[in-house]
Tab-separated table of C-alpha atoms and ligand atoms in Angstrom:
chain	number	residue	atom	x	y	z
A	1	MET	CA	-5.779	-28.655	16.495
A	2	LYS	CA	-4.244	-29.907	19.482
A	3	TYR	CA	-1.245	-27.699	20.102
A	4	SER	CA	0.316	-31.244	20.979
A	5	LYS	CA	0.640	-32.224	17.596
A	6	LEU	CA	0.952	-28.642	15.936
A	7	PHE	CA	4.365	-28.303	14.102
A	8	PRO	CA	6.201	-26.429	15.392
A	9	LYS	CA	6.026	-25.175	18.828
A	10	THR	CA	6.904	-21.560	19.949
A	11	LEU	CA	10.137	-20.310	20.698
A	12	LYS	CA	11.578	-18.506	23.808
A	13	GLN	CA	13.707	-16.121	21.929
A	14	ALA	CA	13.718	-14.994	18.321
A	15	PRO	CA	17.202	-15.584	16.674
A	16	SER	CA	19.832	-12.830	16.639
A	17	GLY	CA	19.280	-10.374	14.042
A	18	ALA	CA	15.562	-10.643	14.053
A	19	GLU	CA	14.884	-6.679	14.832
A	20	SER	CA	11.536	-5.592	13.583
A	21	ILE	CA	8.337	-6.594	15.697
A	22	ASN	CA	6.836	-8.628	12.821
A	23	HIS	CA	10.234	-10.706	12.425
A	24	GLN	CA	10.406	-11.374	16.175
A	25	LEU	CA	6.733	-12.458	16.874
A	26	LEU	CA	6.164	-14.628	13.724
A	27	ILE	CA	9.350	-16.394	14.206
A	28	ARG	CA	8.988	-16.610	17.934
A	29	GLY	CA	4.935	-17.715	17.709
A	30	GLY	CA	5.794	-20.617	14.957
A	31	PHE	CA	4.171	-18.641	11.958
A	32	ILE	CA	7.452	-18.571	9.692
A	33	HIS	CA	11.034	-20.175	9.567
A	34	GLN	CA	13.619	-18.001	8.121
A	35	GLU	CA	15.883	-19.971	5.350
A	36	MET	CA	18.110	-17.357	4.485
A	37	ALA	CA	17.757	-13.110	4.552
A	38	GLY	CA	14.293	-12.252	2.990
A	39	VAL	CA	13.308	-16.162	2.161
A	40	TYR	CA	10.860	-17.877	4.430
A	41	THR	CA	8.880	-21.315	5.189
A	42	TYR	CA	5.356	-20.201	6.135
A	43	LEU	CA	4.660	-22.743	8.675
A	44	PRO	CA	1.127	-24.113	9.534
A	45	LEU	CA	0.080	-21.133	11.736
A	46	GLY	CA	1.727	-18.921	9.183
A	47	TRP	CA	-0.188	-20.377	6.177
A	48	ARG	CA	-3.642	-20.277	7.864
A	49	VAL	CA	-3.332	-16.395	8.187
A	50	LEU	CA	-1.945	-16.063	4.667
A	51	SER	CA	-4.693	-18.104	3.386
A	52	LYS	CA	-7.043	-16.072	5.254
A	53	ILE	CA	-5.809	-12.943	3.746
A	54	SER	CA	-5.774	-14.333	0.282
A	55	ASP	CA	-9.295	-15.327	0.412
A	56	ILE	CA	-10.486	-12.010	1.340
A	57	VAL	CA	-8.265	-10.625	-1.492
A	58	ARG	CA	-9.953	-13.043	-3.882
A	59	GLU	CA	-13.678	-12.540	-2.710
A	60	GLU	CA	-13.323	-8.894	-3.362
A	61	MET	CA	-11.276	-9.451	-6.828
A	62	ASN	CA	-13.829	-11.658	-8.136
A	63	ALA	CA	-16.247	-8.980	-6.970
A	64	ILE	CA	-15.178	-6.753	-9.501
A	65	GLY	CA	-14.879	-9.188	-12.262
A	66	GLY	CA	-11.304	-10.270	-11.982
A	67	GLN	CA	-10.634	-14.124	-12.955
A	68	GLU	CA	-7.869	-16.108	-11.203
A	69	LEU	CA	-5.323	-17.604	-13.133
A	70	LEU	CA	-1.753	-18.940	-12.082
A	71	MET	CA	1.317	-17.655	-14.191
A	72	PRO	CA	4.593	-19.277	-13.984
A	73	ALA	CA	7.284	-17.822	-12.102
A	74	LEU	CA	9.875	-18.607	-14.610
A	75	GLU	CA	9.818	-16.191	-17.308
A	76	PRO	CA	11.762	-16.076	-20.591
A	77	LYS	CA	14.368	-13.530	-20.984
A	78	GLU	CA	13.230	-12.244	-24.671
A	79	ASN	CA	10.157	-10.915	-23.111
A	80	TRP	CA	12.189	-8.839	-20.737
A	81	VAL	CA	14.618	-7.926	-23.363
A	82	LYS	CA	11.883	-6.616	-25.685
A	83	THR	CA	10.187	-4.161	-22.808
A	84	GLY	CA	13.692	-3.096	-21.731
A	85	ARG	CA	13.358	-4.508	-18.276
A	86	TRP	CA	16.229	-7.182	-18.501
A	87	GLN	CA	18.654	-4.401	-18.205
A	88	SER	CA	16.654	-1.490	-16.170
A	89	PHE	CA	14.739	-3.698	-13.593
A	90	ASP	CA	16.970	-3.217	-10.679
A	91	VAL	CA	15.899	-6.165	-8.593
A	92	LEU	CA	15.537	-8.532	-11.174
A	93	PHE	CA	16.680	-12.254	-10.477
A	94	GLN	CA	18.542	-13.419	-13.554
A	95	LEU	CA	19.468	-17.008	-14.289
A	96	LYS	CA	20.981	-19.118	-16.557
A	97	SER	CA	20.331	-22.835	-16.896
A	98	ARG	CA	23.158	-25.489	-17.512
A	99	HIS	CA	22.061	-25.816	-21.281
A	100	GLY	CA	22.926	-21.772	-21.587
A	101	ALA	CA	19.336	-20.557	-21.521
A	102	GLU	CA	18.542	-17.368	-19.722
A	103	TYR	CA	15.513	-16.650	-17.467
A	104	ALA	CA	13.998	-14.246	-14.867
A	105	LEU	CA	12.447	-15.352	-11.640
A	106	GLY	CA	9.097	-13.257	-11.916
A	107	PRO	CA	9.115	-10.197	-9.929
A	108	THR	CA	5.831	-8.939	-11.603
A	109	HIS	CA	4.040	-10.376	-14.216
A	110	GLU	CA	3.621	-7.700	-17.396
A	111	GLU	CA	6.133	-9.734	-19.366
A	112	ILE	CA	3.938	-12.929	-19.115
A	113	ILE	CA	0.368	-11.579	-19.207
A	114	TYR	CA	0.684	-9.088	-22.020
A	115	PRO	CA	2.133	-11.939	-24.631
A	116	LEU	CA	-0.612	-14.143	-23.094
A	117	VAL	CA	-3.557	-11.943	-23.690
A	118	VAL	CA	-2.463	-10.820	-27.177
A	119	GLU	CA	-3.445	-14.267	-28.366
A	120	TYR	CA	-7.003	-13.930	-27.345
A	121	ILE	CA	-7.777	-10.038	-27.641
A	122	HIS	CA	-8.461	-9.395	-30.866
A	123	SER	CA	-11.929	-7.178	-30.879
A	124	TYR	CA	-13.601	-4.805	-28.684
A	125	LYS	CA	-15.875	-7.527	-27.821
A	126	ASP	CA	-13.127	-9.108	-25.910
A	127	LEU	CA	-12.729	-6.223	-23.701
A	128	PRO	CA	-12.539	-5.359	-20.824
A	129	LEU	CA	-10.663	-8.327	-19.357
A	130	SER	CA	-9.164	-8.518	-15.463
A	131	LEU	CA	-7.045	-11.021	-14.792
A	132	TYR	CA	-5.163	-11.886	-11.382
A	133	GLN	CA	-3.230	-14.529	-9.213
A	134	ILE	CA	-1.642	-15.131	-5.945
A	135	GLN	CA	1.818	-16.222	-6.413
A	136	ASN	CA	5.197	-15.980	-5.146
A	137	LYS	CA	7.288	-13.262	-6.602
A	138	PHE	CA	11.318	-13.126	-6.639
A	139	ARG	CA	13.061	-9.423	-6.295
A	140	ASP	CA	16.760	-9.087	-5.362
A	141	GLU	CA	16.121	-6.740	-2.773
A	142	PRO	CA	19.600	-5.046	-1.353
A	143	ARG	CA	17.989	-5.052	2.069
A	144	ALA	CA	15.600	-7.738	3.289
A	145	LYS	CA	15.889	-7.323	6.882
A	146	SER	CA	12.108	-6.388	7.859
A	147	GLY	CA	11.017	-9.900	8.296
A	148	VAL	CA	8.155	-10.494	5.711
A	149	LEU	CA	7.610	-6.802	4.916
A	150	ARG	CA	10.274	-7.140	2.712
A	151	GLY	CA	11.129	-10.478	1.196
A	152	ARG	CA	13.634	-11.801	-1.767
A	153	GLU	CA	10.518	-14.513	-2.200
A	154	PHE	CA	7.070	-13.206	-1.429
A	155	LEU	CA	3.551	-13.713	-1.701
A	156	MET	CA	1.719	-11.090	-3.661
A	157	LYS	CA	-1.806	-10.621	-5.639
A	158	ASP	CA	-1.152	-9.222	-8.775
A	159	LEU	CA	-3.951	-7.901	-10.940
A	160	TYR	CA	-4.123	-6.779	-14.695
A	161	SER	CA	-6.994	-4.973	-16.450
A	162	PHE	CA	-7.304	-4.325	-20.174
A	163	HIS	CA	-9.656	-1.832	-21.694
A	164	VAL	CA	-10.930	-0.278	-24.939
A	165	SER	CA	-10.042	3.099	-23.520
A	166	ASP	CA	-8.142	5.350	-20.979
A	167	GLU	CA	-11.576	6.385	-19.592
A	168	ASP	CA	-12.830	2.625	-19.010
A	169	ARG	CA	-9.466	1.865	-17.391
A	170	ASN	CA	-9.889	4.707	-14.936
A	171	ASN	CA	-13.289	3.511	-13.908
A	172	TYR	CA	-12.234	0.405	-13.181
A	173	TYR	CA	-8.912	1.599	-11.621
A	174	GLU	CA	-11.510	3.553	-8.918
A	175	GLU	CA	-13.129	0.392	-8.746
A	176	VAL	CA	-10.185	-1.532	-8.107
A	177	GLY	CA	-9.268	1.151	-5.470
A	178	LYS	CA	-12.542	0.919	-3.520
A	179	ALA	CA	-12.120	-3.031	-3.357
A	180	TYR	CA	-8.727	-2.527	-1.824
A	181	LEU	CA	-10.310	-0.278	0.740
A	182	LYS	CA	-12.956	-3.217	1.664
A	183	ILE	CA	-9.797	-5.583	1.756
A	184	PHE	CA	-7.844	-3.634	4.159
A	185	LYS	CA	-10.778	-2.846	6.286
A	186	ARG	CA	-11.805	-6.657	6.542
A	187	THR	CA	-8.165	-7.481	7.308
A	188	GLY	CA	-8.293	-5.146	10.157
A	189	LEU	CA	-5.459	-3.166	8.528
A	190	PRO	CA	-5.699	0.759	8.903
A	191	VAL	CA	-4.521	2.548	5.647
A	192	VAL	CA	-4.091	5.786	3.944
A	193	GLU	CA	-4.419	6.427	0.009
A	194	THR	CA	-1.343	8.077	-1.063
A	195	LYS	CA	-0.510	9.713	-4.538
A	196	ALA	CA	2.696	8.591	-5.607
A	197	GLY	CA	5.341	9.081	-8.502
A	198	GLY	CA	4.733	5.388	-9.806
A	199	GLY	CA	7.945	4.877	-11.815
A	200	THR	CA	8.117	5.414	-15.400
A	201	PHE	CA	4.769	4.301	-16.910
A	202	SER	CA	1.887	5.727	-14.912
A	203	ASP	CA	-0.274	8.899	-14.628
A	204	LEU	CA	-1.506	8.706	-11.276
A	205	SER	CA	-0.577	5.807	-9.278
A	206	LYS	CA	-1.712	5.361	-5.694
A	207	GLU	CA	-0.186	3.579	-2.738
A	208	PHE	CA	-2.262	2.137	0.220
A	209	GLN	CA	-0.216	2.893	3.334
A	210	THR	CA	-0.237	1.642	6.716
A	211	LEU	CA	0.966	4.335	9.435
A	212	THR	CA	3.412	2.942	11.638
A	213	SER	CA	6.690	4.022	13.146
A	214	ASN	CA	8.342	0.713	11.876
A	215	GLY	CA	7.638	1.342	8.206
A	216	GLU	CA	10.264	1.897	5.673
A	217	ASP	CA	8.480	4.379	3.405
A	218	ILE	CA	7.647	8.197	4.334
A	219	VAL	CA	4.184	9.669	3.291
A	220	MET	CA	3.181	13.238	4.358
A	221	VAL	CA	-0.089	13.397	5.893
A	222	CYS	CA	-2.327	16.502	6.295
A	223	THR	CA	-2.926	17.523	9.721
A	224	ASN	CA	-6.034	19.479	8.594
A	225	CYS	CA	-7.907	16.954	6.408
A	226	HIS	CA	-5.550	13.923	6.706
A	227	ALA	CA	-5.282	13.539	2.965
A	228	ALA	CA	-1.564	11.847	2.460
A	229	VAL	CA	0.818	12.176	-0.378
A	230	ASN	CA	3.818	10.595	-1.274
A	231	ARG	CA	7.173	12.653	-0.225
A	232	GLU	CA	8.906	12.090	-3.618
A	233	LEU	CA	5.753	14.187	-5.353
A	234	GLU	CA	5.275	16.891	-2.487
A	235	GLN	CA	8.274	17.544	-1.016
A	236	ASN	CA	7.553	20.388	1.761
A	237	ILE	CA	4.720	21.679	-0.138
A	238	ALA	CA	1.276	22.326	1.535
A	239	CYS	CA	-1.675	19.685	1.464
A	240	PRO	CA	-3.061	19.871	-2.236
A	241	LEU	CA	-6.643	19.307	-1.122
A	242	CYS	CA	-6.984	21.965	1.488
A	243	GLY	CA	-3.558	24.064	1.726
A	244	GLY	CA	-3.194	22.523	5.467
A	245	LYS	CA	0.323	21.701	6.885
A	246	LEU	CA	2.017	18.576	5.964
A	247	GLU	CA	3.597	16.134	8.510
A	248	GLU	CA	6.058	13.335	7.860
A	249	LYS	CA	4.907	10.012	8.966
A	250	LYS	CA	6.620	6.212	8.560
A	251	ALA	CA	4.518	3.869	6.886
A	252	ILE	CA	4.093	0.419	5.102
A	253	GLU	CA	3.061	0.254	1.432
A	254	VAL	CA	0.813	-2.693	1.648
A	255	GLY	CA	-0.789	-2.206	-1.985
A	256	ASN	CA	-0.543	-0.024	-5.069
A	257	ILE	CA	-2.441	0.612	-8.374
A	258	PHE	CA	-0.927	1.666	-11.348
A	259	PRO	CA	-2.656	2.938	-14.632
A	260	LEU	CA	-0.343	1.365	-17.133
A	261	LYS	CA	0.657	3.444	-20.406
A	262	THR	CA	0.692	1.973	-23.646
A	263	SER	CA	4.411	0.963	-23.353
A	264	PHE	CA	3.820	-2.378	-22.767
A	265	ALA	CA	0.961	-2.718	-25.501
A	266	GLU	CA	3.479	-1.090	-27.902
A	267	ALA	CA	6.037	-3.658	-27.007
A	268	PHE	CA	4.045	-6.669	-27.239
A	269	ASN	CA	1.603	-5.006	-30.277
A	270	LEU	CA	-1.429	-5.616	-28.221
A	271	LYS	CA	-4.294	-3.870	-30.343
A	272	PHE	CA	-7.956	-4.504	-30.944
A	273	THR	CA	-10.220	-3.683	-33.487
A	274	ASP	CA	-12.788	-1.173	-32.484
A	275	LYS	CA	-16.340	-0.468	-33.299
A	276	ASP	CA	-15.152	1.940	-35.865
A	277	GLY	CA	-13.164	-0.737	-37.600
A	278	LYS	CA	-9.771	0.902	-36.720
A	279	GLN	CA	-6.965	-0.871	-34.714
A	280	LYS	CA	-6.154	0.722	-31.282
A	281	LEU	CA	-3.697	-0.147	-28.503
A	282	VAL	CA	-5.303	-1.698	-25.511
A	283	SER	CA	-5.247	0.422	-22.165
A	284	ALA	CA	-4.123	-1.226	-19.223
A	285	GLY	CA	-3.896	-1.090	-15.436
A	286	CYS	CA	-1.952	-3.183	-12.809
A	287	TYR	CA	-2.634	-3.622	-9.056
A	288	GLY	CA	-0.658	-5.344	-6.601
A	289	ILE	CA	-1.121	-6.176	-2.958
A	290	GLY	CA	1.637	-7.833	-0.963
A	291	ILE	CA	-0.032	-10.710	0.908
A	292	SER	CA	2.709	-11.573	3.077
A	293	ARG	CA	3.740	-7.982	3.524
A	294	VAL	CA	-0.025	-7.377	4.763
A	295	MET	CA	0.465	-10.362	7.421
A	296	GLY	CA	3.703	-8.471	8.808
A	297	ALA	CA	1.793	-5.202	8.727
A	298	VAL	CA	-0.846	-6.792	10.853
A	299	VAL	CA	1.527	-7.685	13.529
A	300	GLU	CA	3.515	-4.558	13.165
A	301	VAL	CA	-0.023	-2.582	14.279
A	302	GLY	CA	-1.316	-5.345	16.378
A	303	SER	CA	0.992	-6.499	19.190
A	304	ASP	CA	2.075	-5.660	22.807
A	305	GLU	CA	5.028	-6.573	24.898
A	306	ARG	CA	3.527	-10.330	25.105
A	307	GLY	CA	2.744	-11.123	21.623
A	308	ILE	CA	0.764	-11.065	18.681
A	309	ILE	CA	-3.214	-9.673	18.478
A	310	TRP	CA	-4.786	-11.060	15.647
A	311	PRO	CA	-7.872	-9.313	14.249
A	312	GLU	CA	-10.352	-12.145	14.138
A	313	SER	CA	-10.816	-12.149	10.029
A	314	VAL	CA	-7.033	-13.102	9.749
A	315	ALA	CA	-6.341	-15.241	13.035
A	316	PRO	CA	-5.199	-18.628	12.449
A	317	PHE	CA	-7.844	-19.908	14.840
A	318	GLN	CA	-10.753	-18.255	16.620
A	319	VAL	CA	-10.427	-19.982	20.194
A	320	HIS	CA	-7.522	-20.709	22.162
A	321	ILE	CA	-8.529	-23.742	24.662
A	322	VAL	CA	-6.025	-23.607	27.563
A	323	GLY	CA	-6.577	-26.925	29.170
A	324	LEU	CA	-5.402	-27.005	33.047
A	325	ASP	CA	-5.490	-29.558	35.584
A	326	LEU	CA	-6.133	-32.247	32.487
A	327	ASP	CA	-4.635	-34.943	34.717
A	328	ASP	CA	-8.139	-34.640	36.392
A	329	LYS	CA	-10.581	-36.640	34.074
A	330	ALA	CA	-13.794	-34.746	34.541
A	331	VAL	CA	-11.707	-31.688	33.307
A	332	LYS	CA	-9.949	-33.557	30.849
A	333	ASP	CA	-13.628	-34.944	29.295
A	334	LYS	CA	-14.742	-31.596	29.626
A	335	ALA	CA	-12.170	-29.810	27.789
A	336	GLU	CA	-12.432	-32.483	24.971
A	337	GLU	CA	-16.198	-32.284	24.667
A	338	VAL	CA	-16.025	-28.275	24.491
A	339	TYR	CA	-13.316	-28.682	21.775
A	340	LYS	CA	-15.368	-30.829	19.806
A	341	LEU	CA	-18.655	-29.021	20.340
A	342	LEU	CA	-16.944	-25.610	19.098
A	343	GLN	CA	-15.616	-27.292	15.919
A	344	ALA	CA	-19.046	-28.680	15.226
A	345	GLU	CA	-20.296	-25.385	15.116
A	346	GLY	CA	-17.567	-24.486	12.420
A	347	ILE	CA	-15.484	-22.433	14.913
A	348	GLU	CA	-11.541	-22.791	14.410
A	349	VAL	CA	-10.106	-23.997	17.641
A	350	LEU	CA	-6.489	-24.604	18.934
A	351	PHE	CA	-6.523	-26.655	21.954
A	352	ASP	CA	-3.390	-26.687	24.455
A	353	ASP	CA	-3.674	-30.186	25.809
A	354	ARG	CA	-0.029	-30.469	26.778
A	355	GLU	CA	1.089	-31.295	30.026
A	356	ILE	CA	2.978	-28.062	31.052
A	357	SER	CA	2.712	-25.300	33.464
A	358	ALA	CA	-0.322	-23.002	33.570
A	359	GLY	CA	2.165	-20.286	33.345
A	360	ALA	CA	3.615	-21.404	30.060
A	361	LYS	CA	0.550	-22.089	28.574
A	362	PHE	CA	-0.820	-18.798	29.089
A	363	ALA	CA	2.393	-17.075	27.927
A	364	ASP	CA	2.048	-19.182	24.692
A	365	ALA	CA	-1.650	-17.954	24.085
A	366	ASP	CA	-0.539	-14.677	24.369
A	367	LEU	CA	2.356	-14.603	21.975
A	368	ILE	CA	0.211	-16.759	19.291
A	369	GLY	CA	-2.532	-13.885	19.591
A	370	ILE	CA	-5.742	-16.109	18.893
A	371	PRO	CA	-8.720	-13.685	19.600
A	372	TYR	CA	-10.368	-15.560	22.300
A	373	ARG	CA	-9.007	-17.567	25.260
A	374	VAL	CA	-10.807	-19.980	26.901
A	375	VAL	CA	-9.539	-21.570	30.132
A	376	ILE	CA	-10.920	-24.796	31.342
A	377	SER	CA	-9.979	-26.056	34.727
A	378	LYS	CA	-10.967	-27.742	38.216
A	379	LYS	CA	-11.961	-23.923	39.139
A	380	THR	CA	-14.242	-23.170	36.292
A	381	GLU	CA	-16.761	-26.012	36.822
A	382	ASP	CA	-19.444	-25.890	34.495
A	383	LYS	CA	-18.715	-22.652	32.958
A	384	LEU	CA	-15.535	-21.313	30.802
A	385	GLU	CA	-13.220	-18.368	31.561
A	386	VAL	CA	-12.929	-16.518	28.539
A	387	LYS	CA	-10.636	-13.501	27.894
A	388	LYS	CA	-10.340	-11.635	24.857
A	389	ARG	CA	-6.517	-11.320	23.635
A	390	SER	CA	-7.078	-7.379	22.997
A	391	GLU	CA	-8.607	-7.073	26.479
A	392	LYS	CA	-7.560	-7.495	30.372
A	393	GLU	CA	-10.913	-8.732	31.964
A	394	THR	CA	-11.577	-12.151	31.883
A	395	GLU	CA	-15.397	-13.368	31.900
A	396	PHE	CA	-17.238	-16.543	32.738
A	397	LYS	CA	-19.369	-17.655	30.073
A	398	THR	CA	-21.519	-20.642	29.148
A	399	LEU	CA	-20.992	-22.887	26.167
A	400	LYS	CA	-23.828	-21.248	24.314
A	401	GLU	CA	-22.685	-17.814	25.000
A	402	LEU	CA	-18.939	-18.372	23.654
A	403	ILE	CA	-20.640	-19.773	20.549
A	404	GLU	CA	-22.674	-16.790	19.944
A	405	ILE	CA	-19.889	-14.262	20.449
A	406	THR	CA	-17.343	-16.153	18.294
A	407	LEU	CA	-19.835	-16.441	15.682
A	408	SER	CA	-21.201	-12.869	15.737
A	409	HIS	CA	-18.020	-11.539	13.918
X	501	ATP	P1	8.284	-1.230	-2.305
X	501	ATP	O1	8.528	0.249	-2.541
X	501	ATP	O2	8.008	-1.291	-1.020
X	501	ATP	O3	9.449	-1.947	-2.740
X	501	ATP	P2	7.166	-1.923	-4.787
X	501	ATP	O4	6.872	-0.317	-5.151
X	501	ATP	O5	8.530	-2.420	-5.633
X	501	ATP	O6	7.191	-1.906	-3.157
X	501	ATP	P3	5.160	-3.324	-6.492
X	501	ATP	O7	6.063	-3.475	-7.188
X	501	ATP	O8	3.848	-2.337	-7.040
X	501	ATP	O9	5.653	-2.843	-4.998
X	501	ATP	O10	4.363	-4.477	-5.413
X	501	ATP	C1	2.922	-4.469	-5.275
X	501	ATP	C2	2.983	-4.784	-3.819
X	501	ATP	O11	3.845	-5.983	-3.230
X	501	ATP	C3	3.616	-3.879	-3.015
X	501	ATP	O12	2.537	-2.741	-2.439
X	501	ATP	C4	3.946	-4.513	-1.600
X	501	ATP	O13	2.717	-4.640	-0.591
X	501	ATP	C5	4.460	-5.907	-1.964
X	501	ATP	N1	5.720	-5.862	-1.954
X	501	ATP	C6	6.623	-5.143	-2.961
X	501	ATP	N2	7.883	-5.537	-2.803
X	501	ATP	C7	7.733	-6.463	-1.394
X	501	ATP	C8	8.828	-7.147	-0.957
X	501	ATP	N3	10.139	-7.214	-1.491
X	501	ATP	N4	8.441	-8.133	0.137
X	501	ATP	C9	7.370	-8.152	0.401
X	501	ATP	N5	6.104	-7.395	-0.302
X	501	ATP	C10	6.578	-6.822	-1.255
X	502	MG	MG1	9.958	-2.662	-4.573
């Protein structure tokens, strides 16, 4: 992609009211545009990042047998009345059509997926079943001021699994937990697993939290064995694992997993015939990851005073070519050639081909945060001046060496 063509360009300043780091840097870098509090357009750069995160999540969900589908965001009121959540779900967006019908805008999808699977699950042979989607969710959040960390419309992965027994469900729950650790490792996001209260319908829910002073959640972390527990559960008590001292830390909840009790199965009469011929309620679990929140969390933990520092796995591009002295035909031809050759190797490249000052180009490269910056100028001759966004030193490399480094990750 040529930067001269990319929509839009960077901004010198974040709009007033953008207080958190992810909010400021994602807006200034041209990743997101705020439409109103908690509602964003994901611009081409931001959408590339979200797509990479989504693909990692997809791969790991498919690897544990998850099947992807897409459910509607518009949900019928009756289903929410059935579960009692039309009244009790505090952040539910409720809307009335011009013809008087009422709907919920989906904040989560138990009210769609239970009535869906009830038509197809009849026997133990139909189980287990694991379905997920990646979709915009809607929540009428009272405070939506931490950029993409808390949206009123936001991108979430939600997986639902259905089983013949609590035991089978618990085994799968452990598998999903392991898949989550892989996902966060691959996205470059450090997480701790915390035990949480998890609302009204779970036995043992687990949250995946990224520790950062900019988080809205507070978790208790053991100073001795580093186990983490949710504050609601374990206020001022010693570590449940080793008895060590617990310390308060701020954190961002990027994912969680809930074993659902049978309340939804009862509300929608989700039963199956077991091997012994008896009718039983289906045991289920639900598992969420805030895809757009993950993007925000990656920025919160990976930035400096100049801009974002993307991990290679979720960066919008791998290489950022800064072309200087482009009025010199030999330099321009070389930059164009390197741009083409890198792309031919399958490497994603952003080429800053604009006729502006070197200083402005360097500032933009730091703000956008692509892992490898490659300067091509009169001075670089037949070499490339390569600098990692996360490091200070520049090194001169051949094209072959640059290709090797970028492809090795
Ligand atoms: P929180 O306590 O932060 O409100 P939650 O407990 O309501 O989160 P879930 O309903 O389990 O979260 O949603 C699954 C995941 O979706 C969360 O772990 C989080 O990563 C993400 N998420 C939840 N609410 C939001 C939001 N308003 N904006 C962005 N992501 C969100
Ligand atoms: Mg919430």
